[in-house]
Amino acid sequence: MTDSGLNSWTEGLSSRERVREIAMTLTQSRSVDWVRAEAQVSSWQTAKDELEMLVEFGQVHAIEGDDGNTKYAPNYQLRYFNELTELINEHSQADLREEIASIQETIEDWMADYGVDSCDDLEATLTDESLSSEDVRERSRILRRWERCEDNKRLLKHALELYDDAQSLYPGQNEPSNSSSPLSQ
Amino acid sequence: MIFLANRSNLDRRTLLTRLHNRLQTQVDSADTPIRNVWYHTSAENKVGVRAAIDPHRFLQSAALGDDAELYISFDFPPDHPYDFYKIQWVEPERDLMLGWHQDETHMDLGECHFQIDHRGETVQREAAAFLDTHPLNVFDQRLDHLVALLAAISWDEDRPHVPSDAIL
């Protein structure tokens, strides 16, 4: 390696691949031109064509922007199911249960530390005038982490609920020994 | 079943997965400084990506310790018009952590600040340029800045410091 640092994410990717990479990791709706610039692609038409193809395949949504021009937005439904699929295909049910228990343990520690029963209760304490500004900031930080944990716990629970059904549809993963319920039909 | 998918959590997980996978493909390559990549806190409960780095290869310098890590996390709060992130370089040996925070703390310094923590204490905190670009590009640009910043660290009475003009 002649340069220091790390290789750029654009290394070895074609223009279209770069557009796809940006489009599939959008965090809000964006114009063709924004995607084109972030993908470091000079041709507006190339960016537009690739985005239209992703819309056609349901990977992103095309919506009307405030200025009347089309914007491209993440397909959150797809993202949710992609996350579930990854959890189901790459982890055992025991792993998922263990992770839920571990998240729950973290949450219970916060409950004990702050004397609250829920994330909402902790949020309600932020208006407490006896707290110093540093305490408020600390609680806000914990609150954000708590919300993240709740989101991930919900996702893990959904993955467990769908686990057997989803696994039975995954090629090579549906041997009876891998499934906690016998295959029928 | 009540189905409440939090979009910002999905943004975060999607992006962390991409970043993790990109770094992961470089782990076995002889010409990158990445030794290992993992999710923090875990692949199931992903809130960040961490990578073990060979600092000598990263910086092409022998002035650092033998081990370093990158801590990367993103956040997309619906009540803020821009993306949050933390991109930090951590050296356990010297108990040194430095990097950029785009978050809700220290708003007096603007949308983004640079910070050095040494032995558990913040020893430098300054305003840094706000990068309103896609998180993958933020990551690239910050890693580029990091090379220059690590090279610019000076130690005054055992306290690290970076000249303000080196902070972007």
mmCIF file of C-alpha atoms in Angstrom, chain A:
data_model
loop_
_atom_site.group_PDB
_atom_site.id
_atom_site.type_symbol
_atom_site.label_atom_id
_atom_site.label_comp_id
_atom_site.label_asym_id
_atom_site.label_seq_id
_atom_site.Cartn_x
_atom_site.Cartn_y
_atom_site.Cartn_z
ATOM 1 C CA MET A 1 0.000 0.000 0.000
ATOM 2 C CA THR A 2 1.523 3.287 -1.041
ATOM 3 C CA ASP A 3 -1.050 5.597 0.549
ATOM 4 C CA SER A 4 -1.844 5.768 4.217
ATOM 5 C CA GLY A 5 -5.395 5.594 5.554
ATOM 6 C CA LEU A 6 -8.088 3.314 4.145
ATOM 7 C CA ASN A 7 -9.310 2.796 0.630
ATOM 8 C CA SER A 8 -12.322 4.875 -0.323
ATOM 9 C CA TRP A 9 -15.715 3.165 -0.561
ATOM 10 C CA THR A 10 -15.687 4.059 -4.281
ATOM 11 C CA GLU A 11 -12.603 1.903 -4.933
ATOM 12 C CA GLY A 12 -13.209 -0.492 -7.804
ATOM 13 C CA LEU A 13 -16.881 0.431 -8.229
ATOM 14 C CA SER A 14 -18.399 1.484 -11.549
ATOM 15 C CA SER A 15 -20.553 4.621 -11.856
ATOM 16 C CA ARG A 16 -23.736 2.589 -11.678
ATOM 17 C CA GLU A 17 -22.528 0.612 -8.685
ATOM 18 C CA ARG A 18 -21.722 3.861 -6.878
ATOM 19 C CA VAL A 19 -25.200 5.227 -7.589
ATOM 20 C CA ARG A 20 -26.678 1.991 -6.248
ATOM 21 C CA GLU A 21 -24.548 2.127 -3.123
ATOM 22 C CA ILE A 22 -25.725 5.663 -2.335
ATOM 23 C CA ALA A 23 -29.350 4.998 -3.290
ATOM 24 C CA MET A 24 -29.586 1.879 -1.141
ATOM 25 C CA THR A 25 -28.219 3.695 1.907
ATOM 26 C CA LEU A 26 -30.207 6.931 1.691
ATOM 27 C CA THR A 27 -31.392 8.287 5.027
ATOM 28 C CA GLN A 28 -34.015 10.627 3.556
ATOM 29 C CA SER A 29 -35.542 11.433 0.175
ATOM 30 C CA ARG A 30 -33.041 12.990 -2.230
ATOM 31 C CA SER A 31 -32.937 14.365 -5.753
ATOM 32 C CA VAL A 32 -31.174 12.765 -8.719
ATOM 33 C CA ASP A 33 -28.607 15.491 -8.551
ATOM 34 C CA TRP A 34 -27.833 14.882 -4.887
ATOM 35 C CA VAL A 35 -27.369 11.154 -5.513
ATOM 36 C CA ARG A 36 -25.278 11.888 -8.609
ATOM 37 C CA ALA A 37 -22.950 14.179 -6.650
ATOM 38 C CA GLU A 38 -22.607 11.831 -3.657
ATOM 39 C CA ALA A 39 -21.965 8.864 -5.960
ATOM 40 C CA GLN A 40 -19.275 10.947 -7.679
ATOM 41 C CA VAL A 41 -20.828 10.349 -11.066
ATOM 42 C CA SER A 42 -20.633 13.044 -13.712
ATOM 43 C CA SER A 43 -23.596 11.959 -15.832
ATOM 44 C CA TRP A 44 -27.038 13.036 -14.601
ATOM 45 C CA GLN A 45 -28.606 10.563 -17.030
ATOM 46 C CA THR A 46 -26.636 7.610 -15.654
ATOM 47 C CA ALA A 47 -27.752 8.460 -12.112
ATOM 48 C CA LYS A 48 -31.349 8.926 -13.245
ATOM 49 C CA ASP A 49 -31.398 5.634 -15.203
ATOM 50 C CA GLU A 50 -29.975 3.659 -12.304
ATOM 51 C CA LEU A 51 -32.415 5.198 -9.829
ATOM 52 C CA GLU A 52 -35.340 4.421 -12.128
ATOM 53 C CA MET A 53 -34.194 0.825 -12.351
ATOM 54 C CA LEU A 54 -34.039 0.581 -8.558
ATOM 55 C CA VAL A 55 -37.571 1.981 -8.370
ATOM 56 C CA GLU A 56 -38.735 -0.602 -10.883
ATOM 57 C CA PHE A 57 -37.277 -3.383 -8.744
ATOM 58 C CA GLY A 58 -38.815 -1.941 -5.586
ATOM 59 C CA GLN A 59 -35.479 -1.142 -3.980
ATOM 60 C CA VAL A 60 -36.267 2.560 -3.518
ATOM 61 C CA HIS A 61 -39.413 4.660 -3.817
ATOM 62 C CA ALA A 62 -39.925 7.562 -6.215
ATOM 63 C CA ILE A 63 -41.891 10.368 -4.589
ATOM 64 C CA GLU A 64 -42.817 13.874 -5.591
ATOM 65 C CA GLY A 65 -40.577 16.446 -3.921
ATOM 66 C CA ASP A 66 -41.696 19.860 -2.635
ATOM 67 C CA ASP A 67 -40.368 21.495 -5.781
ATOM 68 C CA GLY A 68 -42.356 19.147 -8.026
ATOM 69 C CA ASN A 69 -39.265 17.178 -9.031
ATOM 70 C CA THR A 70 -38.977 13.467 -8.313
ATOM 71 C CA LYS A 71 -37.064 12.427 -5.231
ATOM 72 C CA TYR A 72 -35.880 8.995 -4.253
ATOM 73 C CA ALA A 73 -36.628 7.631 -0.812
ATOM 74 C CA PRO A 74 -35.612 4.509 1.123
ATOM 75 C CA ASN A 75 -37.999 1.561 1.013
ATOM 76 C CA TYR A 76 -38.338 1.049 4.756
ATOM 77 C CA GLN A 77 -40.573 -1.966 4.410
ATOM 78 C CA LEU A 78 -37.846 -3.683 2.420
ATOM 79 C CA ARG A 79 -35.182 -2.586 4.905
ATOM 80 C CA TYR A 80 -37.153 -4.030 7.786
ATOM 81 C CA PHE A 81 -37.570 -7.367 6.067
ATOM 82 C CA ASN A 82 -33.917 -7.397 5.007
ATOM 83 C CA GLU A 83 -32.910 -6.979 8.633
ATOM 84 C CA LEU A 84 -35.259 -9.769 9.697
ATOM 85 C CA THR A 85 -33.928 -12.034 6.951
ATOM 86 C CA GLU A 86 -30.351 -11.407 7.986
ATOM 87 C CA LEU A 87 -31.119 -12.120 11.638
ATOM 88 C CA ILE A 88 -32.951 -15.331 10.768
ATOM 89 C CA ASN A 89 -30.405 -16.656 8.271
ATOM 90 C CA GLU A 90 -27.259 -15.780 10.179
ATOM 91 C CA HIS A 91 -28.186 -16.497 13.780
ATOM 92 C CA SER A 92 -29.669 -19.389 15.713
ATOM 93 C CA GLN A 93 -32.842 -18.981 17.717
ATOM 94 C CA ALA A 94 -30.750 -19.438 20.856
ATOM 95 C CA ASP A 95 -28.514 -16.530 19.781
ATOM 96 C CA LEU A 96 -31.514 -14.286 19.230
ATOM 97 C CA ARG A 97 -33.053 -15.222 22.596
ATOM 98 C CA GLU A 98 -29.733 -14.645 24.314
ATOM 99 C CA GLU A 99 -29.412 -11.220 22.717
ATOM 100 C CA ILE A 100 -32.924 -10.241 23.785
ATOM 101 C CA ALA A 101 -32.033 -11.283 27.348
ATOM 102 C CA SER A 102 -28.838 -9.272 27.193
ATOM 103 C CA ILE A 103 -30.643 -6.158 25.920
ATOM 104 C CA GLN A 104 -33.261 -6.618 28.626
ATOM 105 C CA GLU A 105 -30.525 -6.802 31.250
ATOM 106 C CA THR A 106 -29.096 -3.491 30.030
ATOM 107 C CA ILE A 107 -32.558 -1.927 30.176
ATOM 108 C CA GLU A 108 -33.122 -3.253 33.694
ATOM 109 C CA ASP A 109 -29.845 -1.678 34.779
ATOM 110 C CA TRP A 110 -31.099 1.691 33.528
ATOM 111 C CA MET A 111 -34.422 1.157 35.282
ATOM 112 C CA ALA A 112 -32.568 0.566 38.548
ATOM 113 C CA ASP A 113 -30.064 3.393 38.023
ATOM 114 C CA TYR A 114 -32.732 6.000 37.350
ATOM 115 C CA GLY A 115 -35.577 4.527 39.412
ATOM 116 C CA VAL A 116 -37.942 4.403 36.434
ATOM 117 C CA ASP A 117 -40.129 1.716 34.883
ATOM 118 C CA SER A 118 -39.779 2.630 31.227
ATOM 119 C CA CYS A 119 -38.077 4.712 28.605
ATOM 120 C CA ASP A 120 -41.045 7.133 28.702
ATOM 121 C CA ASP A 121 -40.645 7.520 32.467
ATOM 122 C CA LEU A 122 -37.005 8.455 31.976
ATOM 123 C CA GLU A 123 -37.991 10.988 29.335
ATOM 124 C CA ALA A 124 -40.474 12.505 31.761
ATOM 125 C CA THR A 125 -37.679 13.110 34.306
ATOM 126 C CA LEU A 126 -35.851 15.408 31.856
ATOM 127 C CA THR A 127 -38.072 18.314 32.888
ATOM 128 C CA ASP A 128 -37.158 17.828 36.550
ATOM 129 C CA GLU A 129 -35.781 21.202 37.625
ATOM 130 C CA SER A 130 -33.547 19.735 40.299
ATOM 131 C CA LEU A 131 -31.353 18.075 37.658
ATOM 132 C CA SER A 132 -28.141 19.776 36.621
ATOM 133 C CA SER A 133 -27.564 20.437 32.939
ATOM 134 C CA GLU A 134 -24.964 17.656 32.929
ATOM 135 C CA ASP A 135 -27.506 15.238 34.443
ATOM 136 C CA VAL A 136 -30.034 16.182 31.778
ATOM 137 C CA ARG A 137 -27.477 15.580 29.044
ATOM 138 C CA GLU A 138 -26.499 12.244 30.548
ATOM 139 C CA ARG A 139 -30.138 11.166 30.774
ATOM 140 C CA SER A 140 -30.741 12.278 27.185
ATOM 141 C CA ARG A 141 -27.830 10.135 26.059
ATOM 142 C CA ILE A 142 -29.162 7.132 27.964
ATOM 143 C CA LEU A 143 -32.617 7.783 26.567
ATOM 144 C CA ARG A 144 -31.327 7.566 23.000
ATOM 145 C CA ARG A 145 -29.477 4.341 23.748
ATOM 146 C CA TRP A 146 -32.557 2.969 25.471
ATOM 147 C CA GLU A 147 -34.733 3.753 22.449
ATOM 148 C CA ARG A 148 -32.192 2.040 20.174
ATOM 149 C CA CYS A 149 -32.232 -1.025 22.420
ATOM 150 C CA GLU A 150 -36.039 -1.138 22.367
ATOM 151 C CA ASP A 151 -36.027 -0.901 18.553
ATOM 152 C CA ASN A 152 -33.521 -3.707 18.218
ATOM 153 C CA LYS A 153 -35.320 -5.844 20.803
ATOM 154 C CA ARG A 154 -38.567 -5.487 18.841
ATOM 155 C CA LEU A 155 -36.783 -6.501 15.641
ATOM 156 C CA LEU A 156 -35.261 -9.560 17.349
ATOM 157 C CA LYS A 157 -38.660 -10.604 18.690
ATOM 158 C CA HIS A 158 -40.170 -10.369 15.228
ATOM 159 C CA ALA A 159 -37.289 -12.440 13.848
ATOM 160 C CA LEU A 160 -38.020 -15.138 16.445
ATOM 161 C CA GLU A 161 -41.739 -15.111 15.654
ATOM 162 C CA LEU A 162 -41.019 -15.665 11.968
ATOM 163 C CA TYR A 163 -38.000 -17.916 12.477
ATOM 164 C CA ASP A 164 -39.313 -21.395 11.693
ATOM 165 C CA ASP A 165 -41.461 -20.294 8.779
ATOM 166 C CA ALA A 166 -38.681 -18.207 7.256
ATOM 167 C CA GLN A 167 -36.068 -20.920 7.730
ATOM 168 C CA SER A 168 -38.260 -23.510 6.028
ATOM 169 C CA LEU A 169 -38.255 -21.276 2.936
ATOM 170 C CA TYR A 170 -34.477 -20.907 2.897
ATOM 171 C CA PRO A 171 -32.709 -23.380 0.582
ATOM 172 C CA GLY A 172 -30.431 -25.783 2.410
ATOM 173 C CA GLN A 173 -31.623 -24.687 5.823
ATOM 174 C CA ASN A 174 -34.793 -26.709 6.125
ATOM 175 C CA GLU A 175 -33.484 -30.057 7.235
ATOM 176 C CA PRO A 176 -35.646 -31.331 10.082
ATOM 177 C CA SER A 177 -32.658 -31.360 12.448
ATOM 178 C CA ASN A 178 -32.294 -27.577 12.071
ATOM 179 C CA SER A 179 -35.891 -26.816 12.771
ATOM 180 C CA SER A 180 -37.611 -26.834 16.101
ATOM 181 C CA SER A 181 -40.897 -27.843 14.468
ATOM 182 C CA PRO A 182 -41.318 -30.800 12.140
ATOM 183 C CA LEU A 183 -41.803 -30.064 8.473
ATOM 184 C CA SER A 184 -45.192 -30.949 7.164
ATOM 185 C CA GLN A 185 -46.526 -31.431 3.627
#
